[in-house]
Amino acid sequence: MEDTIFGKITRGEIPTDFLYQDEQCVVIKDIYPQAPTHVLIIPRKPIPMLSVADEEDQALLGHLLVVAGKVANQLGVEDAFRLVINNGEGGGQTVFHLHLHILAGRDMKEGELAQGLS
Ligand code: AMP
């Protein structure tokens, strides 16, 4: 697959503050936050998008969810956050290296704001 900005970030080629990191993933702040809290959980393995993940990625995908919960606690938003994965251009994906968005700190319950990232 094509290298992406997230490949460079996960490999440490672009200096970036990691809010959390382990051997499988890193967590960074989104550069264009769509909510007061907006962070990205990025696996070090460059899977282009969720729809091409397969059984061999099962443990990694589970790990990313566990990390999402831990990071939500770390950021103090564990009672009210949204987890988003955009898949494919039509799904709003712009960086083709799988990542999870954690969004929090604004009303997620009603109207347009309930639609996710935009
Ligand atoms: P998506 O549209 O789901 O592919 O999400 C890509 C996200 O990456 C967007 O919310 C961008 O604001 C964010 N983004 C792009 N480049 C960077 C970067 N260098 N550092 C942090 N976030 C970025």
PDB file of C-alpha atoms and ligand atoms in Angstrom:
ATOM      1  CA  MET A   1       0.000   0.000   0.000  1.00  0.00           C
ATOM      2  CA  GLU A   2       0.971   3.651  -0.406  1.00  0.00           C
ATOM      3  CA  ASP A   3       2.727   5.165   2.576  1.00  0.00           C
ATOM      4  CA  THR A   4       0.705   7.809   4.411  1.00  0.00           C
ATOM      5  CA  ILE A   5       1.258  10.544   6.960  1.00  0.00           C
ATOM      6  CA  PHE A   6       0.166   8.076   9.656  1.00  0.00           C
ATOM      7  CA  GLY A   7       2.841   5.605   8.503  1.00  0.00           C
ATOM      8  CA  LYS A   8       5.440   8.306   8.979  1.00  0.00           C
ATOM      9  CA  ILE A   9       3.985   9.290  12.374  1.00  0.00           C
ATOM     10  CA  THR A  10       3.807   5.715  13.713  1.00  0.00           C
ATOM     11  CA  ARG A  11       7.402   5.072  12.592  1.00  0.00           C
ATOM     12  CA  GLY A  12       8.562   8.240  14.350  1.00  0.00           C
ATOM     13  CA  GLU A  13       9.658   9.943  11.126  1.00  0.00           C
ATOM     14  CA  ILE A  14       7.519  12.998  11.868  1.00  0.00           C
ATOM     15  CA  PRO A  15       7.983  14.178  15.456  1.00  0.00           C
ATOM     16  CA  THR A  16       4.547  13.940  17.083  1.00  0.00           C
ATOM     17  CA  ASP A  17       3.413  13.887  20.705  1.00  0.00           C
ATOM     18  CA  PHE A  18       1.984  10.493  21.580  1.00  0.00           C
ATOM     19  CA  LEU A  19      -0.741  10.662  24.251  1.00  0.00           C
ATOM     20  CA  TYR A  20      -0.344   6.897  24.529  1.00  0.00           C
ATOM     21  CA  GLN A  21       1.757   4.325  22.741  1.00  0.00           C
ATOM     22  CA  ASP A  22       2.537   0.648  22.925  1.00  0.00           C
ATOM     23  CA  GLU A  23       4.001  -1.952  20.606  1.00  0.00           C
ATOM     24  CA  GLN A  24       0.826  -2.086  18.501  1.00  0.00           C
ATOM     25  CA  CYS A  25      -0.511   1.459  18.271  1.00  0.00           C
ATOM     26  CA  VAL A  26      -0.072   5.150  18.982  1.00  0.00           C
ATOM     27  CA  VAL A  27      -2.568   7.827  20.004  1.00  0.00           C
ATOM     28  CA  ILE A  28      -2.254  11.429  18.811  1.00  0.00           C
ATOM     29  CA  LYS A  29      -4.353  14.586  18.859  1.00  0.00           C
ATOM     30  CA  ASP A  30      -6.218  15.260  15.608  1.00  0.00           C
ATOM     31  CA  ILE A  31      -4.728  18.265  13.850  1.00  0.00           C
ATOM     32  CA  TYR A  32      -8.202  19.600  12.876  1.00  0.00           C
ATOM     33  CA  PRO A  33     -10.286  18.761  15.945  1.00  0.00           C
ATOM     34  CA  GLN A  34     -14.021  18.284  15.353  1.00  0.00           C
ATOM     35  CA  ALA A  35     -14.765  18.326  19.078  1.00  0.00           C
ATOM     36  CA  PRO A  36     -13.057  19.678  22.209  1.00  0.00           C
ATOM     37  CA  THR A  37     -11.488  16.245  22.621  1.00  0.00           C
ATOM     38  CA  HIS A  38     -10.536  14.599  19.316  1.00  0.00           C
ATOM     39  CA  VAL A  39      -7.789  11.999  19.247  1.00  0.00           C
ATOM     40  CA  LEU A  40      -6.779   9.277  16.817  1.00  0.00           C
ATOM     41  CA  ILE A  41      -5.812   5.708  17.666  1.00  0.00           C
ATOM     42  CA  ILE A  42      -3.500   4.488  14.920  1.00  0.00           C
ATOM     43  CA  PRO A  43      -2.196   0.930  14.652  1.00  0.00           C
ATOM     44  CA  ARG A  44       1.476   0.672  13.747  1.00  0.00           C
ATOM     45  CA  LYS A  45       0.490  -1.916  11.145  1.00  0.00           C
ATOM     46  CA  PRO A  46      -0.614   0.048   8.063  1.00  0.00           C
ATOM     47  CA  ILE A  47      -3.959  -1.549   7.283  1.00  0.00           C
ATOM     48  CA  PRO A  48      -5.460   0.782   4.623  1.00  0.00           C
ATOM     49  CA  MET A  49      -9.038   0.547   5.911  1.00  0.00           C
ATOM     50  CA  LEU A  50     -11.287  -1.616   8.059  1.00  0.00           C
ATOM     51  CA  SER A  51     -12.879  -3.363   5.071  1.00  0.00           C
ATOM     52  CA  VAL A  52      -9.563  -4.963   4.119  1.00  0.00           C
ATOM     53  CA  ALA A  53      -8.721  -6.166   7.625  1.00  0.00           C
ATOM     54  CA  ASP A  54      -8.975  -9.926   8.061  1.00  0.00           C
ATOM     55  CA  GLU A  55      -8.812 -12.654  10.702  1.00  0.00           C
ATOM     56  CA  GLU A  56      -5.113 -12.126  11.265  1.00  0.00           C
ATOM     57  CA  ASP A  57      -5.961  -8.577  12.441  1.00  0.00           C
ATOM     58  CA  GLN A  58      -8.561  -9.724  14.969  1.00  0.00           C
ATOM     59  CA  ALA A  59      -6.397  -9.373  18.074  1.00  0.00           C
ATOM     60  CA  LEU A  60      -5.088  -5.999  16.901  1.00  0.00           C
ATOM     61  CA  LEU A  61      -8.601  -4.661  16.265  1.00  0.00           C
ATOM     62  CA  GLY A  62      -9.691  -5.803  19.715  1.00  0.00           C
ATOM     63  CA  HIS A  63      -6.611  -4.175  21.211  1.00  0.00           C
ATOM     64  CA  LEU A  64      -7.479  -0.848  19.549  1.00  0.00           C
ATOM     65  CA  LEU A  65     -10.897  -0.922  21.253  1.00  0.00           C
ATOM     66  CA  VAL A  66      -9.345  -1.658  24.640  1.00  0.00           C
ATOM     67  CA  VAL A  67      -6.907   1.215  24.109  1.00  0.00           C
ATOM     68  CA  ALA A  68      -9.833   3.491  23.165  1.00  0.00           C
ATOM     69  CA  GLY A  69     -11.446   2.795  26.523  1.00  0.00           C
ATOM     70  CA  LYS A  70      -8.185   3.340  28.401  1.00  0.00           C
ATOM     71  CA  VAL A  71      -7.433   6.587  26.592  1.00  0.00           C
ATOM     72  CA  ALA A  72     -10.987   7.833  27.175  1.00  0.00           C
ATOM     73  CA  ASN A  73     -10.348   7.294  30.894  1.00  0.00           C
ATOM     74  CA  GLN A  74      -6.945   8.945  30.664  1.00  0.00           C
ATOM     75  CA  LEU A  75      -8.563  12.001  29.048  1.00  0.00           C
ATOM     76  CA  GLY A  76     -11.438  12.049  31.560  1.00  0.00           C
ATOM     77  CA  VAL A  77     -14.144  11.546  28.922  1.00  0.00           C
ATOM     78  CA  GLU A  78     -15.028   7.927  29.743  1.00  0.00           C
ATOM     79  CA  ASP A  79     -18.694   8.738  30.447  1.00  0.00           C
ATOM     80  CA  ALA A  80     -19.443  10.449  27.133  1.00  0.00           C
ATOM     81  CA  PHE A  81     -17.485   9.842  23.961  1.00  0.00           C
ATOM     82  CA  ARG A  82     -17.968   8.611  20.411  1.00  0.00           C
ATOM     83  CA  LEU A  83     -15.718   6.202  18.553  1.00  0.00           C
ATOM     84  CA  VAL A  84     -15.664   6.605  14.762  1.00  0.00           C
ATOM     85  CA  ILE A  85     -14.032   4.683  11.916  1.00  0.00           C
ATOM     86  CA  ASN A  86     -14.461   6.208   8.466  1.00  0.00           C
ATOM     87  CA  ASN A  87     -14.117   3.595   5.737  1.00  0.00           C
ATOM     88  CA  GLY A  88     -13.415   4.536   2.110  1.00  0.00           C
ATOM     89  CA  GLU A  89     -13.618   7.888   0.381  1.00  0.00           C
ATOM     90  CA  GLY A  90     -17.437   7.813   0.383  1.00  0.00           C
ATOM     91  CA  GLY A  91     -17.335   7.078   4.100  1.00  0.00           C
ATOM     92  CA  GLY A  92     -15.316  10.208   4.743  1.00  0.00           C
ATOM     93  CA  GLN A  93     -11.902   8.547   5.001  1.00  0.00           C
ATOM     94  CA  THR A  94      -9.051  10.827   3.942  1.00  0.00           C
ATOM     95  CA  VAL A  95      -5.998   9.018   5.320  1.00  0.00           C
ATOM     96  CA  PHE A  96      -5.754   5.443   4.078  1.00  0.00           C
ATOM     97  CA  HIS A  97      -4.132   3.953   7.145  1.00  0.00           C
ATOM     98  CA  LEU A  98      -6.780   2.590   9.506  1.00  0.00           C
ATOM     99  CA  HIS A  99      -7.490   4.753  12.543  1.00  0.00           C
ATOM    100  CA  LEU A 100     -10.162   5.248  15.192  1.00  0.00           C
ATOM    101  CA  HIS A 101     -11.399   8.686  16.181  1.00  0.00           C
ATOM    102  CA  ILE A 102     -12.364   9.420  19.797  1.00  0.00           C
ATOM    103  CA  LEU A 103     -14.643  12.469  19.928  1.00  0.00           C
ATOM    104  CA  ALA A 104     -15.886  14.023  23.135  1.00  0.00           C
ATOM    105  CA  GLY A 105     -16.659  17.246  24.917  1.00  0.00           C
ATOM    106  CA  ARG A 106     -19.677  18.355  22.910  1.00  0.00           C
ATOM    107  CA  ASP A 107     -23.285  17.244  22.649  1.00  0.00           C
ATOM    108  CA  MET A 108     -23.347  13.975  20.673  1.00  0.00           C
ATOM    109  CA  LYS A 109     -27.013  13.187  21.250  1.00  0.00           C
ATOM    110  CA  GLU A 110     -29.123  15.162  18.785  1.00  0.00           C
ATOM    111  CA  GLY A 111     -29.366  16.565  15.278  1.00  0.00           C
ATOM    112  CA  GLU A 112     -26.416  17.138  13.004  1.00  0.00           C
ATOM    113  CA  LEU A 113     -23.971  16.711  15.817  1.00  0.00           C
ATOM    114  CA  ALA A 114     -25.141  13.107  16.125  1.00  0.00           C
ATOM    115  CA  GLN A 115     -23.924  12.396  12.574  1.00  0.00           C
ATOM    116  CA  GLY A 116     -20.356  12.018  13.643  1.00  0.00           C
ATOM    117  CA  LEU A 117     -17.411  13.897  12.237  1.00  0.00           C
ATOM    118  CA  SER A 118     -19.037  16.594  10.114  1.00  0.00           C
TER     119      SER A 118
HETATM  120  P1  AMP B   1     -10.307  10.328   8.231  1.00  0.00           P
HETATM  121  O1  AMP B   1     -11.000  11.441   7.498  1.00  0.00           O
HETATM  122  O2  AMP B   1     -11.206   9.424   9.003  1.00  0.00           O
HETATM  123  O3  AMP B   1      -9.358   9.575   7.312  1.00  0.00           O
HETATM  124  O4  AMP B   1      -9.443  11.028   9.338  1.00  0.00           O
HETATM  125  C1  AMP B   1      -8.198  11.569   9.117  1.00  0.00           C
HETATM  126  C2  AMP B   1      -7.971  12.526  10.244  1.00  0.00           C
HETATM  127  O5  AMP B   1      -6.578  12.756  10.343  1.00  0.00           O
HETATM  128  C3  AMP B   1      -8.639  13.894  10.050  1.00  0.00           C
HETATM  129  O6  AMP B   1      -9.513  14.128  11.149  1.00  0.00           O
HETATM  130  C4  AMP B   1      -7.456  14.862  10.016  1.00  0.00           C
HETATM  131  O7  AMP B   1      -7.756  16.077  10.664  1.00  0.00           O
HETATM  132  C5  AMP B   1      -6.389  14.083  10.740  1.00  0.00           C
HETATM  133  N1  AMP B   1      -5.012  14.385  10.385  1.00  0.00           N
HETATM  134  C6  AMP B   1      -4.483  14.484   9.146  1.00  0.00           C
HETATM  135  N2  AMP B   1      -3.151  14.725   9.215  1.00  0.00           N
HETATM  136  C7  AMP B   1      -2.851  14.753  10.528  1.00  0.00           C
HETATM  137  C8  AMP B   1      -1.634  14.983  11.253  1.00  0.00           C
HETATM  138  N3  AMP B   1      -0.471  15.220  10.656  1.00  0.00           N
HETATM  139  N4  AMP B   1      -1.680  14.951  12.610  1.00  0.00           N
HETATM  140  C9  AMP B   1      -2.854  14.727  13.242  1.00  0.00           C
HETATM  141  N5  AMP B   1      -4.029  14.512  12.621  1.00  0.00           N
HETATM  142  C10 AMP B   1      -4.027  14.538  11.280  1.00  0.00           C
END
